[in-house]
Amino acid sequence: MDFGVTVLPDPPFSRWLELIQLAEKHGFGYAWTYDSHVLWQESIPMLAVAARETSKIKLGHFVTNPATRDPTVLASSYATLHDLSDGRMVMGVGRGDSAVRYIGRQPMKVAEFEAALAMVRDFMNGREVNWNDKDLQLKWVREELPEIPVHVAGYGPKALAVAGRVGEGVIIQLADPEIITWIMDTARRAAEEAGRDPAALKCIVGAPAHISDDLADARDQVRWFPAMVSNHVMDLIERYGTDGSAVPKALTDYVQARKFYDYNDHSRVGAAHGEFVTDEICDRFCALGTVEQVKAKMRELEAVGVDQFNIYLMTHGQEQTLHAFGDEIIPELAHAAA
C-alpha cells in the first residue's frame, strides 16, 4: 500500500506545514487537507505554500467540492497548484459536507455533481470543455506534467456510480473491510457498465490511526470519526432506508443511537456528538492499538485491495503516530508509488 496523512488546515499554519514536512520525511507518499473554509483556514493558499516547502509528497484535498468552489475556479486552482508543485497534485472530491452544511447549504445533487466533476477533470488537465454554453480551455497548462487524478468520495450507490464512471479512485472514510468491499464492488460495477476498466479504480481509505498500549484511551481519541461518518450515513438512510437491500446494515445500524451532531466540533477529539459510538465501531472504522495490531489492520486492508491508507491525523500524539508509521509500518508494507 501507499500511505498518506490528512492534516486539518487549523491555525497556526506553521504547525500544519510542520506535520506535512514530517510526513514527507517519514516516507508518506501523500499529504491531504480538509476544504472547509469557515471552520478552518482557506486551504488553497496553504497548499500552494506546501508545494514550495516540500519536494516529493503528493498534495490535495480529502476532500474538496465543486459546490462552494465554482467548478472553473476549482479546476484552475488545481492546475495552478500542479504547476507550482511540478506535477504533485491529486484531487479528492465529494458533493460537500461541512463546507456546505456549515454555511446553510446542502450537498450537491448527484447529477449536478457528476456533470461538474467530468468538466473539472478535463479542464484542469488542459483539455477543452464546453461549460455554460462556452468553449473553454486552460491554455497555459504544461503538457509535460502528469494528469491530475480524481478520487471521488461517496458511500451511497449513486455517488459511487459517479466514482466508477468519472474517477480514477474511490475515497472511503472508514477502515472496515466488509464495507470497503461493498463500496468498491458497487463503484467497479458502474465503471464496467461505463466501458471502463473496473480493476483500474483505486481504493483510498481514510481513517484515524492511534498507536497505544491503552486501547480504551485510543478509542476515546477517535469516537469523533464514526460520528463524522454518520452525517453521510443519515443521508443514506433517508434515501435508501435501513433494511440492507441498497446499503449494507454494517454501515447503517450503528447510527441508530445517534442523537445530534455539532459542526463546531467537527473532527475534534472529545466531541460530545461522538458519545454514542461504541468500542466495536471504533475498532472497525479505525486502526488502533499497538504497532503490531495496527500492522495487522493494514494487512487486512491490503487483503481487500486497499491501495492507500490515509491517516486522519486528528488525535493526540501526532508526531508519535508519524514516527511509528515511518519507522515500523511503512517500510514493511509500502511500495514505491507508481
CSV table of C-alpha atoms in Angstrom, one decimal:
chain,number,residue,atom,x,y,z
A,1,MET,CA,0.0,0.0,0.0
A,2,ASP,CA,0.8,3.6,-0.3
A,3,PHE,CA,0.4,5.8,2.8
A,4,GLY,CA,-1.0,9.3,3.2
A,5,VAL,CA,-1.8,11.7,6.0
A,6,THR,CA,-4.6,14.3,6.4
A,7,VAL,CA,-3.9,17.4,8.5
A,8,LEU,CA,-6.6,20.0,9.3
A,9,PRO,CA,-5.9,23.5,7.9
A,10,ASP,CA,-6.2,24.7,11.5
A,11,PRO,CA,-4.1,27.7,12.8
A,12,PRO,CA,-1.3,28.1,13.3
A,13,PHE,CA,-0.3,27.5,9.7
A,14,SER,CA,3.3,26.7,10.7
A,15,ARG,CA,2.1,23.6,12.6
A,16,TRP,CA,0.1,22.4,9.6
A,17,LEU,CA,3.2,22.7,7.4
A,18,GLU,CA,5.5,21.1,10.0
A,19,LEU,CA,3.3,18.0,10.1
A,20,ILE,CA,3.2,17.7,6.4
A,21,GLN,CA,7.0,18.1,6.1
A,22,LEU,CA,7.4,15.5,8.9
A,23,ALA,CA,5.2,13.1,7.0
A,24,GLU,CA,7.3,13.5,3.9
A,25,LYS,CA,10.4,12.9,5.9
A,26,HIS,CA,8.9,9.6,7.2
A,27,GLY,CA,8.1,8.3,3.8
A,28,PHE,CA,4.4,9.1,3.4
A,29,GLY,CA,3.5,9.5,-0.3
A,30,TYR,CA,0.5,11.8,0.1
A,31,ALA,CA,-0.4,14.8,2.3
A,32,TRP,CA,-4.1,15.8,2.3
A,33,THR,CA,-6.1,18.5,4.0
A,34,TYR,CA,-9.7,19.5,4.5
A,35,ASP,CA,-11.6,22.1,2.5
A,36,SER,CA,-14.0,23.8,4.9
A,37,HIS,CA,-13.3,27.5,4.5
A,38,VAL,CA,-15.2,28.8,7.5
A,39,LEU,CA,-14.4,26.1,10.2
A,40,TRP,CA,-10.7,26.4,9.3
A,41,GLN,CA,-8.3,28.5,7.2
A,42,GLU,CA,-8.7,28.7,3.4
A,43,SER,CA,-6.7,25.7,2.1
A,44,ILE,CA,-5.8,26.6,-1.5
A,45,PRO,CA,-3.1,29.1,-0.5
A,46,MET,CA,-1.9,26.7,2.2
A,47,LEU,CA,-1.4,24.0,-0.4
A,48,ALA,CA,0.5,26.5,-2.6
A,49,VAL,CA,3.0,27.1,0.3
A,50,ALA,CA,3.2,23.4,0.9
A,51,ALA,CA,4.0,22.8,-2.7
A,52,ARG,CA,7.0,25.1,-2.4
A,53,GLU,CA,8.1,23.8,1.0
A,54,THR,CA,8.1,20.1,0.1
A,55,SER,CA,9.7,18.2,-2.7
A,56,LYS,CA,8.2,14.7,-3.2
A,57,ILE,CA,5.0,14.2,-1.3
A,58,LYS,CA,1.8,14.5,-3.4
A,59,LEU,CA,-0.8,17.1,-2.2
A,60,GLY,CA,-4.5,17.5,-2.4
A,61,HIS,CA,-7.9,17.8,-0.6
A,62,PHE,CA,-9.6,15.0,1.3
A,63,VAL,CA,-12.0,16.3,0.1
A,64,THR,CA,-12.9,19.4,-1.9
A,65,ASN,CA,-16.2,20.0,-3.7
A,66,PRO,CA,-17.5,21.9,-6.8
A,67,ALA,CA,-20.3,23.5,-4.8
A,68,THR,CA,-18.6,26.1,-2.6
A,69,ARG,CA,-15.9,26.4,-5.3
A,70,ASP,CA,-17.2,27.2,-8.8
A,71,PRO,CA,-16.1,24.3,-10.9
A,72,THR,CA,-14.0,26.5,-13.2
A,73,VAL,CA,-12.2,28.1,-10.2
A,74,LEU,CA,-11.6,24.7,-8.7
A,75,ALA,CA,-10.1,23.4,-11.9
A,76,SER,CA,-7.9,26.4,-12.4
A,77,SER,CA,-6.8,26.3,-8.8
A,78,TYR,CA,-5.7,22.7,-9.1
A,79,ALA,CA,-4.0,23.3,-12.5
A,80,THR,CA,-2.1,26.2,-10.9
A,81,LEU,CA,-1.1,24.1,-7.9
A,82,HIS,CA,0.0,21.3,-10.2
A,83,ASP,CA,2.3,23.8,-11.9
A,84,LEU,CA,3.7,25.1,-8.6
A,85,SER,CA,4.3,21.6,-7.3
A,86,ASP,CA,5.8,20.3,-10.6
A,87,GLY,CA,3.1,17.8,-11.1
A,88,ARG,CA,2.3,16.6,-7.5
A,89,MET,CA,-1.4,17.4,-7.1
A,90,VAL,CA,-4.1,14.7,-6.5
A,91,MET,CA,-7.8,15.7,-6.2
A,92,GLY,CA,-10.1,14.2,-3.7
A,93,VAL,CA,-13.6,15.4,-4.3
A,94,GLY,CA,-17.2,14.9,-3.0
A,95,ARG,CA,-20.6,16.6,-3.0
A,96,GLY,CA,-19.8,18.7,0.1
A,97,ASP,CA,-20.2,18.1,3.8
A,98,SER,CA,-19.0,20.6,6.4
A,99,ALA,CA,-18.1,23.2,3.8
A,100,VAL,CA,-21.6,23.5,2.6
A,101,ARG,CA,-23.7,22.4,5.6
A,102,TYR,CA,-21.9,24.9,7.9
A,103,ILE,CA,-23.0,27.8,5.7
A,104,GLY,CA,-26.6,26.7,5.5
A,105,ARG,CA,-26.5,24.8,2.2
A,106,GLN,CA,-26.9,21.1,1.3
A,107,PRO,CA,-24.6,18.7,-0.6
A,108,MET,CA,-24.8,18.9,-4.4
A,109,LYS,CA,-27.4,16.8,-6.3
A,110,VAL,CA,-25.6,13.7,-7.7
A,111,ALA,CA,-26.4,14.5,-11.3
A,112,GLU,CA,-25.1,18.1,-10.9
A,113,PHE,CA,-22.0,16.8,-9.1
A,114,GLU,CA,-21.2,14.3,-11.9
A,115,ALA,CA,-21.5,17.0,-14.6
A,116,ALA,CA,-19.3,19.4,-12.7
A,117,LEU,CA,-16.7,16.7,-12.0
A,118,ALA,CA,-16.5,15.5,-15.5
A,119,MET,CA,-15.8,19.0,-16.7
A,120,VAL,CA,-13.3,19.7,-13.9
A,121,ARG,CA,-11.3,16.6,-14.7
A,122,ASP,CA,-10.8,17.6,-18.3
A,123,PHE,CA,-10.5,21.3,-17.8
A,124,MET,CA,-7.8,21.2,-15.1
A,125,ASN,CA,-5.8,18.8,-17.3
A,126,GLY,CA,-5.7,21.2,-20.2
A,127,ARG,CA,-8.4,19.8,-22.4
A,128,GLU,CA,-11.1,21.9,-24.0
A,129,VAL,CA,-14.5,21.8,-22.4
A,130,ASN,CA,-17.9,23.2,-23.1
A,131,TRP,CA,-19.4,24.8,-19.9
A,132,ASN,CA,-22.3,27.2,-19.7
A,133,ASP,CA,-22.5,27.0,-23.5
A,134,LYS,CA,-19.0,28.3,-23.7
A,135,ASP,CA,-15.9,26.5,-25.1
A,136,LEU,CA,-13.1,27.0,-22.5
A,137,GLN,CA,-9.6,25.8,-22.1
A,138,LEU,CA,-6.7,26.5,-19.7
A,139,LYS,CA,-4.2,27.0,-22.5
A,140,TRP,CA,-1.3,27.6,-20.1
A,141,VAL,CA,-1.4,24.0,-18.6
A,142,ARG,CA,2.0,22.4,-19.1
A,143,GLU,CA,1.6,19.4,-21.3
A,144,GLU,CA,4.6,17.6,-19.9
A,145,LEU,CA,3.1,17.3,-16.4
A,146,PRO,CA,1.2,14.1,-15.5
A,147,GLU,CA,-2.6,14.1,-15.3
A,148,ILE,CA,-4.1,15.2,-12.1
A,149,PRO,CA,-6.0,12.1,-10.9
A,150,VAL,CA,-9.5,12.5,-9.4
A,151,HIS,CA,-10.6,10.3,-6.4
A,152,VAL,CA,-14.3,10.5,-5.6
A,153,ALA,CA,-15.7,10.3,-2.0
A,154,GLY,CA,-19.0,8.6,-1.5
A,155,TYR,CA,-21.0,5.9,0.4
A,156,GLY,CA,-24.3,5.6,-1.5
A,157,PRO,CA,-24.9,3.7,-4.7
A,158,LYS,CA,-25.5,6.8,-6.8
A,159,ALA,CA,-22.4,8.7,-5.6
A,160,LEU,CA,-20.3,5.5,-6.0
A,161,ALA,CA,-21.5,5.2,-9.6
A,162,VAL,CA,-20.1,8.6,-10.3
A,163,ALA,CA,-16.8,7.4,-8.9
A,164,GLY,CA,-16.9,4.5,-11.2
A,165,ARG,CA,-17.8,6.5,-14.3
A,166,VAL,CA,-15.6,9.6,-13.8
A,167,GLY,CA,-12.9,9.0,-11.1
A,168,GLU,CA,-9.6,7.3,-11.0
A,169,GLY,CA,-10.3,6.1,-7.5
A,170,VAL,CA,-12.8,5.9,-4.6
A,171,ILE,CA,-12.2,7.7,-1.3
A,172,ILE,CA,-13.7,5.7,1.6
A,173,GLN,CA,-13.8,7.3,5.0
A,174,LEU,CA,-13.7,4.2,7.2
A,175,ALA,CA,-11.4,1.2,7.6
A,176,ASP,CA,-14.0,-1.6,7.8
A,177,PRO,CA,-13.0,-4.4,5.3
A,178,GLU,CA,-16.6,-5.6,4.9
A,179,ILE,CA,-18.0,-2.1,4.0
A,180,ILE,CA,-14.9,-1.3,1.8
A,181,THR,CA,-15.5,-4.4,-0.2
A,182,TRP,CA,-19.2,-3.5,-0.8
A,183,ILE,CA,-18.2,0.1,-1.7
A,184,MET,CA,-15.6,-1.0,-4.2
A,185,ASP,CA,-17.8,-3.6,-5.8
A,186,THR,CA,-20.5,-1.0,-6.3
A,187,ALA,CA,-18.2,1.5,-7.9
A,188,ARG,CA,-16.5,-1.1,-10.1
A,189,ARG,CA,-19.8,-2.3,-11.4
A,190,ALA,CA,-20.6,1.2,-12.6
A,191,ALA,CA,-17.1,1.5,-14.1
A,192,GLU,CA,-17.6,-1.7,-16.1
A,193,GLU,CA,-21.1,-0.6,-17.2
A,194,ALA,CA,-19.5,2.6,-18.5
A,195,GLY,CA,-16.9,0.7,-20.5
A,196,ARG,CA,-14.0,1.5,-18.1
A,197,ASP,CA,-11.6,-1.0,-16.6
A,198,PRO,CA,-13.0,-1.7,-13.1
A,199,ALA,CA,-9.7,-3.1,-11.9
A,200,ALA,CA,-8.0,0.3,-12.6
A,201,LEU,CA,-10.2,2.0,-10.0
A,202,LYS,CA,-8.1,2.8,-6.9
A,203,CYS,CA,-9.2,2.3,-3.3
A,204,ILE,CA,-8.2,5.1,-0.9
A,205,VAL,CA,-9.1,4.6,2.7
A,206,GLY,CA,-9.0,7.4,5.2
A,207,ALA,CA,-9.4,6.9,8.9
A,208,PRO,CA,-7.7,7.8,12.2
A,209,ALA,CA,-4.8,5.7,13.4
A,210,HIS,CA,-3.7,5.9,17.1
A,211,ILE,CA,-0.9,3.7,18.3
A,212,SER,CA,-1.0,3.0,22.0
A,213,ASP,CA,-1.0,0.2,24.6
A,214,ASP,CA,-4.0,1.8,26.2
A,215,LEU,CA,-6.8,0.7,23.9
A,216,ALA,CA,-9.5,2.4,25.9
A,217,ASP,CA,-7.8,5.8,25.5
A,218,ALA,CA,-7.2,5.1,21.8
A,219,ARG,CA,-10.9,4.5,21.3
A,220,ASP,CA,-11.7,7.7,23.1
A,221,GLN,CA,-9.3,9.6,20.8
A,222,VAL,CA,-11.3,8.5,17.7
A,223,ARG,CA,-15.1,8.5,18.7
A,224,TRP,CA,-15.5,11.7,16.7
A,225,PHE,CA,-14.7,9.9,13.5
A,226,PRO,CA,-17.6,7.4,13.2
A,227,ALA,CA,-19.8,10.3,14.4
A,228,MET,CA,-18.5,12.3,11.4
A,229,VAL,CA,-19.2,9.4,9.1
A,230,SER,CA,-22.7,9.2,10.5
A,231,ASN,CA,-23.6,12.5,8.8
A,232,HIS,CA,-23.3,10.7,5.4
A,233,VAL,CA,-25.0,7.6,6.7
A,234,MET,CA,-28.0,9.6,7.9
A,235,ASP,CA,-28.4,10.9,4.3
A,236,LEU,CA,-28.2,7.3,3.0
A,237,ILE,CA,-30.9,6.2,5.5
A,238,GLU,CA,-33.2,9.0,4.4
A,239,ARG,CA,-32.8,7.9,0.8
A,240,TYR,CA,-32.4,4.1,1.0
A,241,GLY,CA,-33.8,3.0,4.4
A,242,THR,CA,-32.2,0.5,6.8
A,243,ASP,CA,-33.3,-2.9,5.5
A,244,GLY,CA,-30.0,-3.6,3.9
A,245,SER,CA,-31.3,-4.0,0.4
A,246,ALA,CA,-29.5,-1.0,-1.0
A,247,VAL,CA,-26.9,-0.1,1.6
A,248,PRO,CA,-25.4,-2.8,4.0
A,249,LYS,CA,-26.6,-2.9,7.6
A,250,ALA,CA,-23.0,-2.9,8.6
A,251,LEU,CA,-22.9,0.7,7.6
A,252,THR,CA,-26.3,1.9,8.8
A,253,ASP,CA,-27.0,0.0,12.0
A,254,TYR,CA,-24.6,1.9,14.3
A,255,VAL,CA,-26.2,5.3,13.8
A,256,GLN,CA,-29.5,4.3,15.5
A,257,ALA,CA,-28.1,5.6,18.8
A,258,ARG,CA,-27.0,8.9,17.3
A,259,LYS,CA,-28.6,12.0,19.0
A,260,PHE,CA,-27.1,15.1,17.3
A,261,TYR,CA,-24.0,16.5,15.5
A,262,ASP,CA,-22.3,19.8,16.2
A,263,TYR,CA,-20.2,21.0,13.3
A,264,ASN,CA,-18.4,23.4,15.7
A,265,ASP,CA,-16.6,20.2,17.0
A,266,HIS,CA,-16.2,18.7,13.6
A,267,SER,CA,-13.2,16.3,13.6
A,268,ARG,CA,-12.3,17.1,17.2
A,269,VAL,CA,-11.1,14.7,19.8
A,270,GLY,CA,-13.6,14.6,22.7
A,271,ALA,CA,-16.6,15.9,20.6
A,272,ALA,CA,-19.8,15.3,22.6
A,273,HIS,CA,-21.6,14.1,19.5
A,274,GLY,CA,-19.3,11.0,19.5
A,275,GLU,CA,-20.6,9.6,22.8
A,276,PHE,CA,-23.0,7.2,21.0
A,277,VAL,CA,-20.1,5.4,19.2
A,278,THR,CA,-19.3,2.0,20.6
A,279,ASP,CA,-15.9,0.5,21.2
A,280,GLU,CA,-16.7,-2.1,18.4
A,281,ILE,CA,-17.3,0.7,15.9
A,282,CYS,CA,-14.1,2.5,16.8
A,283,ASP,CA,-12.2,-0.8,16.2
A,284,ARG,CA,-13.9,-1.5,12.9
A,285,PHE,CA,-13.7,2.0,11.5
A,286,CYS,CA,-10.2,3.0,12.7
A,287,ALA,CA,-6.7,1.5,13.1
A,288,LEU,CA,-6.0,1.3,16.9
A,289,GLY,CA,-3.6,-0.4,19.4
A,290,THR,CA,0.0,-1.5,19.4
A,291,VAL,CA,2.2,-1.3,16.3
A,292,GLU,CA,1.6,-5.0,15.7
A,293,GLN,CA,-2.2,-4.6,16.0
A,294,VAL,CA,-2.1,-1.7,13.5
A,295,LYS,CA,0.1,-3.7,11.2
A,296,ALA,CA,-2.4,-6.5,11.3
A,297,LYS,CA,-5.2,-4.0,10.4
A,298,MET,CA,-3.1,-2.7,7.5
A,299,ARG,CA,-2.7,-6.3,6.2
A,300,GLU,CA,-6.5,-6.8,6.4
A,301,LEU,CA,-7.0,-3.7,4.3
A,302,GLU,CA,-4.3,-4.7,1.9
A,303,ALA,CA,-6.1,-8.1,1.5
A,304,VAL,CA,-9.3,-6.5,0.4
A,305,GLY,CA,-7.5,-4.3,-2.2
A,306,VAL,CA,-6.8,-1.0,-0.4
A,307,ASP,CA,-4.3,0.9,-2.5
A,308,GLN,CA,-3.7,3.8,0.0
A,309,PHE,CA,-4.2,4.1,3.8
A,310,ASN,CA,-4.6,7.8,4.7
A,311,ILE,CA,-4.2,8.7,8.4
A,312,TYR,CA,-6.7,11.3,9.7
A,313,LEU,CA,-4.1,13.0,11.9
A,314,MET,CA,-6.6,14.5,14.4
A,315,THR,CA,-5.7,12.5,17.6
A,316,HIS,CA,-3.2,13.4,20.3
A,317,GLY,CA,0.4,12.3,19.8
A,318,GLN,CA,0.6,13.3,16.1
A,319,GLU,CA,4.4,13.2,15.9
A,320,GLN,CA,4.5,9.8,17.6
A,321,THR,CA,2.0,8.4,15.0
A,322,LEU,CA,4.1,9.7,12.1
A,323,HIS,CA,7.2,8.3,13.7
A,324,ALA,CA,5.7,4.9,14.3
A,325,PHE,CA,4.4,4.6,10.8
A,326,GLY,CA,7.6,5.9,9.3
A,327,ASP,CA,9.9,3.7,11.3
A,328,GLU,CA,7.9,0.5,11.7
A,329,ILE,CA,4.9,0.2,9.4
A,330,ILE,CA,5.6,2.0,6.1
A,331,PRO,CA,9.0,0.2,5.5
A,332,GLU,CA,7.2,-3.2,5.9
A,333,LEU,CA,4.0,-2.5,4.0
A,334,ALA,CA,4.5,0.2,1.5
A,335,HIS,CA,5.7,0.0,-2.1
A,336,ALA,CA,7.1,2.7,-4.2
A,337,ALA,CA,4.4,4.9,-5.7
A,338,ALA,CA,3.8,4.2,-9.4
